[in-house]
Amino acid sequence: MTNDIRRIAVIGAGLMGHGIALEFAAFGYDVALHDRDAGQLARAQADIPIGLDRLRDLGRIDARTAAAASERIALGTDLVAAVAEADLIVEAASEDLDLKRTLFRRIDVAAPSRAILASNTSTFMPSQLAAATNRPDRVLVAHYFNPPHLLPLVELARGPATSDATIDTMRAFYRGIGKQPAVVQREALGFVGNRLQNALLREALAIVEAGIASPEDVDRIVKNGFGRRLAVAGPFEIADAGGVDVWLTVAGMLFPDLSTAAAPPAFAAEIVARGDHGLKTGRGFYDWTPESAAALRDRIGQGLAAIARLADARGDGPAE
């Protein structure tokens, strides 16, 4: 159960890893944050107080807890030392299967036999990682969405050998720190969240490619239309609210006309080929200045905070 997890190691101190680590620390856990790159650890050390302040602003922790949480995070480049006493290890390294399998192999040898090994991968199957260990029953994917400390969802994706006890322990653990764990019962590429996101993105790209609407208007339609509903209700709840008969009729007309493209369209590939990767390069589907990029990040953060406060006011809890 939850009290089986006391000490945690997070492997990889990048965008996701440091956010995962700071949330664990904010809720009282001692965390070893490992990265082989000392420079990345230094950046994480600078970013951790910012993330803790955001949790404080959300009301999830108070100022005293935020100040104390940084002291619970030990940063280091020694992998063996990081996992030696851990009850839970969350791997958040780069999306490279060989790298992840090497890490899992090394962690399996160095970590206590009781430890659960989780990966934040959004790409690879749990069985691909479990095969590198001698504890496949204690291996799973714990897939977060960015920013990991602000979005409550964690997808717990089980492999064929993942035990019910491991899933039950992780579900109770995440609920204990205010997350919303959802179990993915069978291996599927992209799990659930990324499959749904990419289904929407494929149709959005097809709409722009066909000249039906611009990227700006597609975003406007999502943000000011059905996207607002999706912040408070899922697709099946929305279908029930509108009438399953109505949704079935609409789906019967639209499904044959929706994109079934097996690859992203050429215009999107050309954007990347030009070196335009979004906010980090100053241009993607839009042009970004440092000021407008910062404003978008702040708008997303403030929006997530507002949604979280609404959810708290409604008393939303994990669905059973």
PDB file of C-alpha atoms in Angstrom:
ATOM      1  CA  MET A   1       0.000   0.000   0.000  1.00  0.00           C
ATOM      2  CA  THR A   2       0.971   3.683   0.018  1.00  0.00           C
ATOM      3  CA  ASN A   3       3.022   3.395   3.202  1.00  0.00           C
ATOM      4  CA  ASP A   4       5.280   0.912   1.386  1.00  0.00           C
ATOM      5  CA  ILE A   5       6.692   3.908  -0.493  1.00  0.00           C
ATOM      6  CA  ARG A   6       8.886   6.182   1.602  1.00  0.00           C
ATOM      7  CA  ARG A   7      11.959   7.017  -0.443  1.00  0.00           C
ATOM      8  CA  ILE A   8      11.823   7.841  -4.154  1.00  0.00           C
ATOM      9  CA  ALA A   9      14.391   8.220  -6.928  1.00  0.00           C
ATOM     10  CA  VAL A  10      13.689  10.162 -10.118  1.00  0.00           C
ATOM     11  CA  ILE A  11      16.061   9.418 -12.978  1.00  0.00           C
ATOM     12  CA  GLY A  12      16.399  12.339 -15.372  1.00  0.00           C
ATOM     13  CA  ALA A  13      16.263  15.968 -14.193  1.00  0.00           C
ATOM     14  CA  GLY A  14      14.868  17.591 -17.324  1.00  0.00           C
ATOM     15  CA  LEU A  15      11.517  19.264 -17.943  1.00  0.00           C
ATOM     16  CA  MET A  16       9.470  16.293 -16.726  1.00  0.00           C
ATOM     17  CA  GLY A  17      11.843  14.778 -14.186  1.00  0.00           C
ATOM     18  CA  HIS A  18      12.383  17.844 -12.042  1.00  0.00           C
ATOM     19  CA  GLY A  19       8.621  18.554 -12.015  1.00  0.00           C
ATOM     20  CA  ILE A  20       7.875  14.996 -10.913  1.00  0.00           C
ATOM     21  CA  ALA A  21      10.528  15.204  -8.202  1.00  0.00           C
ATOM     22  CA  LEU A  22       9.404  18.515  -6.757  1.00  0.00           C
ATOM     23  CA  GLU A  23       5.816  17.306  -6.388  1.00  0.00           C
ATOM     24  CA  PHE A  24       6.926  14.188  -4.509  1.00  0.00           C
ATOM     25  CA  ALA A  25       9.044  16.355  -2.206  1.00  0.00           C
ATOM     26  CA  ALA A  26       6.176  18.802  -1.688  1.00  0.00           C
ATOM     27  CA  PHE A  27       4.115  15.971  -0.237  1.00  0.00           C
ATOM     28  CA  GLY A  28       6.748  14.854   2.240  1.00  0.00           C
ATOM     29  CA  TYR A  29       8.834  12.281   0.376  1.00  0.00           C
ATOM     30  CA  ASP A  30      12.620  12.187   0.323  1.00  0.00           C
ATOM     31  CA  VAL A  31      13.668  12.252  -3.317  1.00  0.00           C
ATOM     32  CA  ALA A  32      16.974  11.476  -5.017  1.00  0.00           C
ATOM     33  CA  LEU A  33      17.014  13.335  -8.341  1.00  0.00           C
ATOM     34  CA  HIS A  34      19.630  11.846 -10.687  1.00  0.00           C
ATOM     35  CA  ASP A  35      21.016  13.024 -13.982  1.00  0.00           C
ATOM     36  CA  ARG A  36      24.290  12.138 -15.664  1.00  0.00           C
ATOM     37  CA  ASP A  37      24.589  15.783 -16.787  1.00  0.00           C
ATOM     38  CA  ALA A  38      25.674  18.069 -13.953  1.00  0.00           C
ATOM     39  CA  GLY A  39      24.545  21.073 -15.971  1.00  0.00           C
ATOM     40  CA  GLN A  40      21.024  19.659 -16.182  1.00  0.00           C
ATOM     41  CA  LEU A  41      21.014  19.168 -12.421  1.00  0.00           C
ATOM     42  CA  ALA A  42      22.013  22.804 -11.945  1.00  0.00           C
ATOM     43  CA  ARG A  43      19.132  23.926 -14.167  1.00  0.00           C
ATOM     44  CA  ALA A  44      16.744  21.690 -12.252  1.00  0.00           C
ATOM     45  CA  GLN A  45      17.936  23.115  -8.954  1.00  0.00           C
ATOM     46  CA  ALA A  46      17.111  26.611 -10.216  1.00  0.00           C
ATOM     47  CA  ASP A  47      13.699  25.559 -11.579  1.00  0.00           C
ATOM     48  CA  ILE A  48      12.495  23.539  -8.571  1.00  0.00           C
ATOM     49  CA  PRO A  49      11.645  26.589  -6.387  1.00  0.00           C
ATOM     50  CA  ILE A  50       9.631  28.041  -9.287  1.00  0.00           C
ATOM     51  CA  GLY A  51       7.562  24.859  -9.540  1.00  0.00           C
ATOM     52  CA  LEU A  52       7.050  24.756  -5.783  1.00  0.00           C
ATOM     53  CA  ASP A  53       5.861  28.361  -5.847  1.00  0.00           C
ATOM     54  CA  ARG A  54       3.321  27.381  -8.496  1.00  0.00           C
ATOM     55  CA  LEU A  55       2.018  24.580  -6.244  1.00  0.00           C
ATOM     56  CA  ARG A  56       1.788  27.119  -3.430  1.00  0.00           C
ATOM     57  CA  ASP A  57      -0.121  29.521  -5.675  1.00  0.00           C
ATOM     58  CA  LEU A  58      -2.541  26.700  -6.476  1.00  0.00           C
ATOM     59  CA  GLY A  59      -3.151  26.199  -2.770  1.00  0.00           C
ATOM     60  CA  ARG A  60      -1.911  22.610  -2.838  1.00  0.00           C
ATOM     61  CA  ILE A  61       0.877  23.436  -0.373  1.00  0.00           C
ATOM     62  CA  ASP A  62       1.623  26.352   1.943  1.00  0.00           C
ATOM     63  CA  ALA A  63       4.707  28.580   1.972  1.00  0.00           C
ATOM     64  CA  ARG A  64       6.396  26.630   4.770  1.00  0.00           C
ATOM     65  CA  THR A  65       5.926  23.333   2.926  1.00  0.00           C
ATOM     66  CA  ALA A  66       7.266  24.855  -0.289  1.00  0.00           C
ATOM     67  CA  ALA A  67      10.380  26.080   1.514  1.00  0.00           C
ATOM     68  CA  ALA A  68      10.980  22.708   3.168  1.00  0.00           C
ATOM     69  CA  ALA A  69      10.410  20.646   0.024  1.00  0.00           C
ATOM     70  CA  SER A  70      13.613  21.772  -1.686  1.00  0.00           C
ATOM     71  CA  GLU A  71      15.582  20.328   1.231  1.00  0.00           C
ATOM     72  CA  ARG A  72      14.061  16.895   0.612  1.00  0.00           C
ATOM     73  CA  ILE A  73      15.547  16.672  -2.887  1.00  0.00           C
ATOM     74  CA  ALA A  74      19.113  15.350  -3.145  1.00  0.00           C
ATOM     75  CA  LEU A  75      20.627  15.959  -6.578  1.00  0.00           C
ATOM     76  CA  GLY A  76      23.447  13.803  -7.889  1.00  0.00           C
ATOM     77  CA  THR A  77      25.119  12.099 -10.839  1.00  0.00           C
ATOM     78  CA  ASP A  78      25.631   8.705  -9.127  1.00  0.00           C
ATOM     79  CA  LEU A  79      22.844   6.387 -10.324  1.00  0.00           C
ATOM     80  CA  VAL A  80      23.656   3.563  -7.904  1.00  0.00           C
ATOM     81  CA  ALA A  81      23.576   5.897  -4.923  1.00  0.00           C
ATOM     82  CA  ALA A  82      20.285   7.427  -6.075  1.00  0.00           C
ATOM     83  CA  VAL A  83      18.399   4.116  -6.216  1.00  0.00           C
ATOM     84  CA  ALA A  84      20.143   2.157  -3.453  1.00  0.00           C
ATOM     85  CA  GLU A  85      17.428   2.771  -0.825  1.00  0.00           C
ATOM     86  CA  ALA A  86      14.489   3.677  -3.037  1.00  0.00           C
ATOM     87  CA  ASP A  87      11.061   2.101  -2.754  1.00  0.00           C
ATOM     88  CA  LEU A  88       9.934   3.689  -6.016  1.00  0.00           C
ATOM     89  CA  ILE A  89      12.066   4.698  -9.002  1.00  0.00           C
ATOM     90  CA  VAL A  90      10.532   6.887 -11.719  1.00  0.00           C
ATOM     91  CA  GLU A  91      12.603   7.065 -14.896  1.00  0.00           C
ATOM     92  CA  ALA A  92      12.214  10.294 -16.890  1.00  0.00           C
ATOM     93  CA  ALA A  93      15.165  10.099 -19.278  1.00  0.00           C
ATOM     94  CA  SER A  94      15.153  10.915 -22.997  1.00  0.00           C
ATOM     95  CA  GLU A  95      12.855   8.933 -25.320  1.00  0.00           C
ATOM     96  CA  ASP A  96      15.532   6.470 -26.403  1.00  0.00           C
ATOM     97  CA  LEU A  97      14.662   2.800 -25.938  1.00  0.00           C
ATOM     98  CA  ASP A  98      18.269   1.607 -25.706  1.00  0.00           C
ATOM     99  CA  LEU A  99      19.004   4.247 -23.070  1.00  0.00           C
ATOM    100  CA  LYS A 100      15.923   3.367 -21.060  1.00  0.00           C
ATOM    101  CA  ARG A 101      16.580  -0.370 -21.224  1.00  0.00           C
ATOM    102  CA  THR A 102      20.171   0.214 -20.097  1.00  0.00           C
ATOM    103  CA  LEU A 103      18.923   2.305 -17.190  1.00  0.00           C
ATOM    104  CA  PHE A 104      16.348  -0.294 -16.189  1.00  0.00           C
ATOM    105  CA  ARG A 105      18.982  -3.014 -16.322  1.00  0.00           C
ATOM    106  CA  ARG A 106      21.332  -1.021 -14.085  1.00  0.00           C
ATOM    107  CA  ILE A 107      18.551   0.052 -11.723  1.00  0.00           C
ATOM    108  CA  ASP A 108      17.311  -3.528 -11.390  1.00  0.00           C
ATOM    109  CA  VAL A 109      20.727  -4.574 -10.115  1.00  0.00           C
ATOM    110  CA  ALA A 110      21.265  -1.609  -7.791  1.00  0.00           C
ATOM    111  CA  ALA A 111      17.794  -1.071  -6.315  1.00  0.00           C
ATOM    112  CA  PRO A 112      16.211  -3.053  -3.464  1.00  0.00           C
ATOM    113  CA  SER A 113      14.159  -6.037  -4.590  1.00  0.00           C
ATOM    114  CA  ARG A 114      11.052  -4.378  -3.111  1.00  0.00           C
ATOM    115  CA  ALA A 115      11.343  -1.317  -5.365  1.00  0.00           C
ATOM    116  CA  ILE A 116       8.795  -0.552  -8.048  1.00  0.00           C
ATOM    117  CA  LEU A 117      10.276   0.621 -11.376  1.00  0.00           C
ATOM    118  CA  ALA A 118       8.170   3.090 -13.366  1.00  0.00           C
ATOM    119  CA  SER A 119       8.881   4.925 -16.597  1.00  0.00           C
ATOM    120  CA  ASN A 120       7.435   8.251 -17.704  1.00  0.00           C
ATOM    121  CA  THR A 121       7.831   7.223 -21.348  1.00  0.00           C
ATOM    122  CA  SER A 122       5.105   8.323 -23.737  1.00  0.00           C
ATOM    123  CA  THR A 123       6.329   5.977 -26.469  1.00  0.00           C
ATOM    124  CA  PHE A 124       7.517   2.591 -25.254  1.00  0.00           C
ATOM    125  CA  MET A 125       5.590  -0.371 -23.935  1.00  0.00           C
ATOM    126  CA  PRO A 126       6.042  -1.499 -20.305  1.00  0.00           C
ATOM    127  CA  SER A 127       7.014  -4.979 -21.514  1.00  0.00           C
ATOM    128  CA  GLN A 128       9.940  -3.525 -23.493  1.00  0.00           C
ATOM    129  CA  LEU A 129      11.375  -2.131 -20.263  1.00  0.00           C
ATOM    130  CA  ALA A 130      10.372  -5.016 -18.005  1.00  0.00           C
ATOM    131  CA  ALA A 131      12.352  -7.384 -20.242  1.00  0.00           C
ATOM    132  CA  ALA A 132      15.544  -5.672 -19.077  1.00  0.00           C
ATOM    133  CA  THR A 133      14.822  -6.573 -15.436  1.00  0.00           C
ATOM    134  CA  ASN A 134      14.319  -9.566 -13.181  1.00  0.00           C
ATOM    135  CA  ARG A 135      11.164  -8.044 -11.667  1.00  0.00           C
ATOM    136  CA  PRO A 136       8.633  -7.656 -14.509  1.00  0.00           C
ATOM    137  CA  ASP A 137       5.788  -7.840 -11.983  1.00  0.00           C
ATOM    138  CA  ARG A 138       7.024  -4.557 -10.455  1.00  0.00           C
ATOM    139  CA  VAL A 139       7.510  -2.635 -13.720  1.00  0.00           C
ATOM    140  CA  LEU A 140       4.955  -0.266 -15.252  1.00  0.00           C
ATOM    141  CA  VAL A 141       4.638   3.049 -17.054  1.00  0.00           C
ATOM    142  CA  ALA A 142       3.629   6.116 -15.014  1.00  0.00           C
ATOM    143  CA  HIS A 143       2.883   8.532 -17.831  1.00  0.00           C
ATOM    144  CA  TYR A 144       2.506  12.189 -16.864  1.00  0.00           C
ATOM    145  CA  PHE A 145       1.482  15.143 -18.991  1.00  0.00           C
ATOM    146  CA  ASN A 146       3.433  18.404 -19.054  1.00  0.00           C
ATOM    147  CA  PRO A 147       3.651  20.221 -16.668  1.00  0.00           C
ATOM    148  CA  PRO A 148       3.699  17.109 -14.481  1.00  0.00           C
ATOM    149  CA  HIS A 149       3.257  18.876 -11.134  1.00  0.00           C
ATOM    150  CA  LEU A 150       0.262  20.914 -12.346  1.00  0.00           C
ATOM    151  CA  LEU A 151      -1.742  18.371 -14.348  1.00  0.00           C
ATOM    152  CA  PRO A 152      -3.287  15.771 -12.025  1.00  0.00           C
ATOM    153  CA  LEU A 153      -3.429  12.838 -14.445  1.00  0.00           C
ATOM    154  CA  VAL A 154      -0.982   9.943 -14.293  1.00  0.00           C
ATOM    155  CA  GLU A 155      -1.621   7.040 -16.672  1.00  0.00           C
ATOM    156  CA  LEU A 156      -0.607   3.779 -15.009  1.00  0.00           C
ATOM    157  CA  ALA A 157       0.055   1.494 -17.984  1.00  0.00           C
ATOM    158  CA  ARG A 158       0.567  -2.130 -17.071  1.00  0.00           C
ATOM    159  CA  GLY A 159       2.523  -4.704 -18.994  1.00  0.00           C
ATOM    160  CA  PRO A 160       1.483  -8.353 -19.336  1.00  0.00           C
ATOM    161  CA  ALA A 161       3.465  -9.256 -16.202  1.00  0.00           C
ATOM    162  CA  THR A 162       2.655  -6.218 -14.034  1.00  0.00           C
ATOM    163  CA  SER A 163       0.995  -7.475 -10.850  1.00  0.00           C
ATOM    164  CA  ASP A 164      -2.292  -6.253  -9.416  1.00  0.00           C
ATOM    165  CA  ALA A 165      -0.415  -5.473  -6.187  1.00  0.00           C
ATOM    166  CA  THR A 166       1.916  -3.094  -8.058  1.00  0.00           C
ATOM    167  CA  ILE A 167      -1.008  -1.306  -9.709  1.00  0.00           C
ATOM    168  CA  ASP A 168      -2.904  -1.079  -6.415  1.00  0.00           C
ATOM    169  CA  THR A 169       0.134   0.326  -4.612  1.00  0.00           C
ATOM    170  CA  MET A 170       0.787   2.949  -7.265  1.00  0.00           C
ATOM    171  CA  ARG A 171      -2.848   3.964  -7.526  1.00  0.00           C
ATOM    172  CA  ALA A 172      -3.080   4.448  -3.747  1.00  0.00           C
ATOM    173  CA  PHE A 173       0.243   6.302  -3.690  1.00  0.00           C
ATOM    174  CA  TYR A 174      -0.780   8.794  -6.368  1.00  0.00           C
ATOM    175  CA  ARG A 175      -4.184   9.370  -4.842  1.00  0.00           C
ATOM    176  CA  GLY A 176      -2.389  10.104  -1.591  1.00  0.00           C
ATOM    177  CA  ILE A 177      -0.596  13.079  -3.168  1.00  0.00           C
ATOM    178  CA  GLY A 178      -3.695  14.428  -4.881  1.00  0.00           C
ATOM    179  CA  LYS A 179      -3.164  12.981  -8.361  1.00  0.00           C
ATOM    180  CA  GLN A 180      -5.790  11.333 -10.569  1.00  0.00           C
ATOM    181  CA  PRO A 181      -4.337   7.957 -11.614  1.00  0.00           C
ATOM    182  CA  ALA A 182      -6.016   6.101 -14.485  1.00  0.00           C
ATOM    183  CA  VAL A 183      -5.147   2.489 -15.266  1.00  0.00           C
ATOM    184  CA  VAL A 184      -4.362   1.466 -18.859  1.00  0.00           C
ATOM    185  CA  GLN A 185      -5.182  -2.223 -18.673  1.00  0.00           C
ATOM    186  CA  ARG A 186      -3.556  -3.376 -21.924  1.00  0.00           C
ATOM    187  CA  GLU A 187      -0.474  -2.245 -23.805  1.00  0.00           C
ATOM    188  CA  ALA A 188      -1.298   0.191 -26.610  1.00  0.00           C
ATOM    189  CA  LEU A 189       0.980   2.587 -28.464  1.00  0.00           C
ATOM    190  CA  GLY A 190       0.510   6.065 -26.968  1.00  0.00           C
ATOM    191  CA  PHE A 191      -1.520   4.591 -24.081  1.00  0.00           C
ATOM    192  CA  VAL A 192      -4.830   6.537 -23.958  1.00  0.00           C
ATOM    193  CA  GLY A 193      -4.079  10.246 -23.566  1.00  0.00           C
ATOM    194  CA  ASN A 194      -1.654  10.516 -26.470  1.00  0.00           C
ATOM    195  CA  ARG A 195      -3.920   8.488 -28.745  1.00  0.00           C
ATOM    196  CA  LEU A 196      -6.750  10.940 -28.090  1.00  0.00           C
ATOM    197  CA  GLN A 197      -4.499  13.996 -28.445  1.00  0.00           C
ATOM    198  CA  ASN A 198      -3.090  12.787 -31.732  1.00  0.00           C
ATOM    199  CA  ALA A 199      -6.507  11.900 -33.118  1.00  0.00           C
ATOM    200  CA  LEU A 200      -7.478  15.547 -32.586  1.00  0.00           C
ATOM    201  CA  LEU A 201      -4.168  16.805 -33.993  1.00  0.00           C
ATOM    202  CA  ARG A 202      -4.481  14.643 -37.123  1.00  0.00           C
ATOM    203  CA  GLU A 203      -7.889  16.117 -37.922  1.00  0.00           C
ATOM    204  CA  ALA A 204      -6.707  19.660 -37.089  1.00  0.00           C
ATOM    205  CA  LEU A 205      -3.758  19.290 -39.479  1.00  0.00           C
ATOM    206  CA  ALA A 206      -6.038  17.859 -42.185  1.00  0.00           C
ATOM    207  CA  ILE A 207      -8.421  20.821 -41.807  1.00  0.00           C
ATOM    208  CA  VAL A 208      -5.581  23.329 -42.248  1.00  0.00           C
ATOM    209  CA  GLU A 209      -4.058  21.389 -45.158  1.00  0.00           C
ATOM    210  CA  ALA A 210      -7.423  21.354 -46.948  1.00  0.00           C
ATOM    211  CA  GLY A 211      -7.860  25.107 -46.486  1.00  0.00           C
ATOM    212  CA  ILE A 212     -11.006  24.677 -44.392  1.00  0.00           C
ATOM    213  CA  ALA A 213      -9.664  26.925 -41.610  1.00  0.00           C
ATOM    214  CA  SER A 214      -6.408  28.523 -40.471  1.00  0.00           C
ATOM    215  CA  PRO A 215      -4.391  27.323 -37.463  1.00  0.00           C
ATOM    216  CA  GLU A 216      -5.554  30.465 -35.623  1.00  0.00           C
ATOM    217  CA  ASP A 217      -9.227  29.687 -36.210  1.00  0.00           C
ATOM    218  CA  VAL A 218      -8.832  25.997 -35.406  1.00  0.00           C
ATOM    219  CA  ASP A 219      -7.296  26.987 -32.073  1.00  0.00           C
ATOM    220  CA  ARG A 220     -10.066  29.560 -31.526  1.00  0.00           C
ATOM    221  CA  ILE A 221     -12.746  26.923 -32.125  1.00  0.00           C
ATOM    222  CA  VAL A 222     -11.166  24.448 -29.708  1.00  0.00           C
ATOM    223  CA  LYS A 223     -10.394  26.998 -26.954  1.00  0.00           C
ATOM    224  CA  ASN A 224     -13.784  28.714 -27.056  1.00  0.00           C
ATOM    225  CA  GLY A 225     -15.969  25.755 -27.932  1.00  0.00           C
ATOM    226  CA  PHE A 226     -15.804  22.099 -27.030  1.00  0.00           C
ATOM    227  CA  GLY A 227     -12.375  22.468 -25.406  1.00  0.00           C
ATOM    228  CA  ARG A 228     -13.996  24.263 -22.483  1.00  0.00           C
ATOM    229  CA  ARG A 229     -16.339  21.347 -21.914  1.00  0.00           C
ATOM    230  CA  LEU A 230     -13.428  18.903 -21.969  1.00  0.00           C
ATOM    231  CA  ALA A 231     -11.939  20.657 -18.926  1.00  0.00           C
ATOM    232  CA  VAL A 232     -14.908  19.531 -16.826  1.00  0.00           C
ATOM    233  CA  ALA A 233     -16.338  16.455 -18.576  1.00  0.00           C
ATOM    234  CA  GLY A 234     -14.972  13.587 -20.640  1.00  0.00           C
ATOM    235  CA  PRO A 235     -16.204  12.522 -24.093  1.00  0.00           C
ATOM    236  CA  PHE A 236     -18.507   9.809 -22.776  1.00  0.00           C
ATOM    237  CA  GLU A 237     -20.030  12.138 -20.168  1.00  0.00           C
ATOM    238  CA  ILE A 238     -20.562  14.780 -22.859  1.00  0.00           C
ATOM    239  CA  ALA A 239     -22.212  12.217 -25.158  1.00  0.00           C
ATOM    240  CA  ASP A 240     -24.558  11.144 -22.376  1.00  0.00           C
ATOM    241  CA  ALA A 241     -25.396  14.781 -21.622  1.00  0.00           C
ATOM    242  CA  GLY A 242     -26.194  15.547 -25.263  1.00  0.00           C
ATOM    243  CA  GLY A 243     -27.886  12.249 -25.986  1.00  0.00           C
ATOM    244  CA  VAL A 244     -26.115   9.145 -27.255  1.00  0.00           C
ATOM    245  CA  ASP A 245     -28.638   8.919 -30.093  1.00  0.00           C
ATOM    246  CA  VAL A 246     -27.697  12.420 -31.293  1.00  0.00           C
ATOM    247  CA  TRP A 247     -23.973  11.724 -31.086  1.00  0.00           C
ATOM    248  CA  LEU A 248     -24.382   8.415 -32.913  1.00  0.00           C
ATOM    249  CA  THR A 249     -26.234  10.127 -35.755  1.00  0.00           C
ATOM    250  CA  VAL A 250     -23.568  12.843 -36.095  1.00  0.00           C
ATOM    251  CA  ALA A 251     -20.771  10.257 -35.913  1.00  0.00           C
ATOM    252  CA  GLY A 252     -22.425   8.221 -38.661  1.00  0.00           C
ATOM    253  CA  MET A 253     -22.281  11.225 -40.975  1.00  0.00           C
ATOM    254  CA  LEU A 254     -18.810  12.512 -40.009  1.00  0.00           C
ATOM    255  CA  PHE A 255     -16.701   9.390 -39.493  1.00  0.00           C
ATOM    256  CA  PRO A 256     -16.440   8.563 -43.225  1.00  0.00           C
ATOM    257  CA  ASP A 257     -15.165  12.104 -43.915  1.00  0.00           C
ATOM    258  CA  LEU A 258     -12.553  12.350 -41.125  1.00  0.00           C
ATOM    259  CA  SER A 259      -8.842  12.065 -41.834  1.00  0.00           C
ATOM    260  CA  THR A 260      -7.326   8.603 -41.814  1.00  0.00           C
ATOM    261  CA  ALA A 261      -3.847   9.821 -42.803  1.00  0.00           C
ATOM    262  CA  ALA A 262      -1.069   7.454 -41.806  1.00  0.00           C
ATOM    263  CA  ALA A 263       1.556  10.222 -41.640  1.00  0.00           C
ATOM    264  CA  PRO A 264       1.636  13.929 -40.756  1.00  0.00           C
ATOM    265  CA  PRO A 265       1.041  16.249 -43.736  1.00  0.00           C
ATOM    266  CA  ALA A 266       3.922  17.648 -45.761  1.00  0.00           C
ATOM    267  CA  PHE A 267       3.386  21.236 -44.634  1.00  0.00           C
ATOM    268  CA  ALA A 268       3.960  20.258 -40.984  1.00  0.00           C
ATOM    269  CA  ALA A 269       7.121  18.318 -41.891  1.00  0.00           C
ATOM    270  CA  GLU A 270       8.367  21.358 -43.823  1.00  0.00           C
ATOM    271  CA  ILE A 271       7.981  23.551 -40.727  1.00  0.00           C
ATOM    272  CA  VAL A 272      10.227  21.213 -38.771  1.00  0.00           C
ATOM    273  CA  ALA A 273      12.705  20.874 -41.651  1.00  0.00           C
ATOM    274  CA  ARG A 274      13.165  24.658 -41.585  1.00  0.00           C
ATOM    275  CA  GLY A 275      14.203  24.383 -37.948  1.00  0.00           C
ATOM    276  CA  ASP A 276      10.988  25.955 -36.689  1.00  0.00           C
ATOM    277  CA  HIS A 277      10.117  23.913 -33.605  1.00  0.00           C
ATOM    278  CA  GLY A 278       7.737  26.208 -31.737  1.00  0.00           C
ATOM    279  CA  LEU A 279       8.396  28.314 -28.661  1.00  0.00           C
ATOM    280  CA  LYS A 280      11.930  27.005 -28.190  1.00  0.00           C
ATOM    281  CA  THR A 281      13.043  28.363 -31.592  1.00  0.00           C
ATOM    282  CA  GLY A 282      10.729  31.372 -31.857  1.00  0.00           C
ATOM    283  CA  ARG A 283       8.610  30.000 -34.684  1.00  0.00           C
ATOM    284  CA  GLY A 284       6.358  27.008 -35.352  1.00  0.00           C
ATOM    285  CA  PHE A 285       2.754  27.273 -36.521  1.00  0.00           C
ATOM    286  CA  TYR A 286       3.013  30.829 -35.115  1.00  0.00           C
ATOM    287  CA  ASP A 287       5.810  33.375 -34.704  1.00  0.00           C
ATOM    288  CA  TRP A 288       6.916  33.859 -31.085  1.00  0.00           C
ATOM    289  CA  THR A 289       8.848  36.591 -29.348  1.00  0.00           C
ATOM    290  CA  PRO A 290      10.311  35.925 -25.889  1.00  0.00           C
ATOM    291  CA  GLU A 291       7.467  38.034 -24.501  1.00  0.00           C
ATOM    292  CA  SER A 292       4.668  36.231 -26.330  1.00  0.00           C
ATOM    293  CA  ALA A 293       6.181  32.830 -25.480  1.00  0.00           C
ATOM    294  CA  ALA A 294       6.302  33.790 -21.798  1.00  0.00           C
ATOM    295  CA  ALA A 295       2.721  35.045 -22.012  1.00  0.00           C
ATOM    296  CA  LEU A 296       1.541  31.713 -23.462  1.00  0.00           C
ATOM    297  CA  ARG A 297       3.294  29.726 -20.755  1.00  0.00           C
ATOM    298  CA  ASP A 298       1.771  31.987 -18.109  1.00  0.00           C
ATOM    299  CA  ARG A 299      -1.689  31.705 -19.696  1.00  0.00           C
ATOM    300  CA  ILE A 300      -1.461  27.927 -19.654  1.00  0.00           C
ATOM    301  CA  GLY A 301      -0.269  27.925 -16.045  1.00  0.00           C
ATOM    302  CA  GLN A 302      -2.959  30.354 -14.907  1.00  0.00           C
ATOM    303  CA  GLY A 303      -5.615  28.447 -16.814  1.00  0.00           C
ATOM    304  CA  LEU A 304      -4.608  25.150 -15.240  1.00  0.00           C
ATOM    305  CA  ALA A 305      -4.659  26.834 -11.829  1.00  0.00           C
ATOM    306  CA  ALA A 306      -8.196  28.125 -12.428  1.00  0.00           C
ATOM    307  CA  ILE A 307      -9.369  24.675 -13.538  1.00  0.00           C
ATOM    308  CA  ALA A 308      -7.752  23.112 -10.464  1.00  0.00           C
ATOM    309  CA  ARG A 309      -9.519  25.574  -8.160  1.00  0.00           C
ATOM    310  CA  LEU A 310     -12.823  24.799  -9.868  1.00  0.00           C
ATOM    311  CA  ALA A 311     -12.225  21.068  -9.486  1.00  0.00           C
ATOM    312  CA  ASP A 312     -11.407  21.526  -5.792  1.00  0.00           C
ATOM    313  CA  ALA A 313     -14.578  23.591  -5.281  1.00  0.00           C
ATOM    314  CA  ARG A 314     -16.635  20.844  -6.904  1.00  0.00           C
ATOM    315  CA  GLY A 315     -14.961  18.266  -4.678  1.00  0.00           C
ATOM    316  CA  ASP A 316     -13.854  16.179  -7.637  1.00  0.00           C
ATOM    317  CA  GLY A 317     -12.066  13.014  -6.620  1.00  0.00           C
ATOM    318  CA  PRO A 318     -10.804   9.896  -8.331  1.00  0.00           C
ATOM    319  CA  ALA A 319     -13.560   8.171 -10.248  1.00  0.00           C
ATOM    320  CA  GLU A 320     -14.362   4.691  -9.095  1.00  0.00           C
TER     321      GLU A 320
END
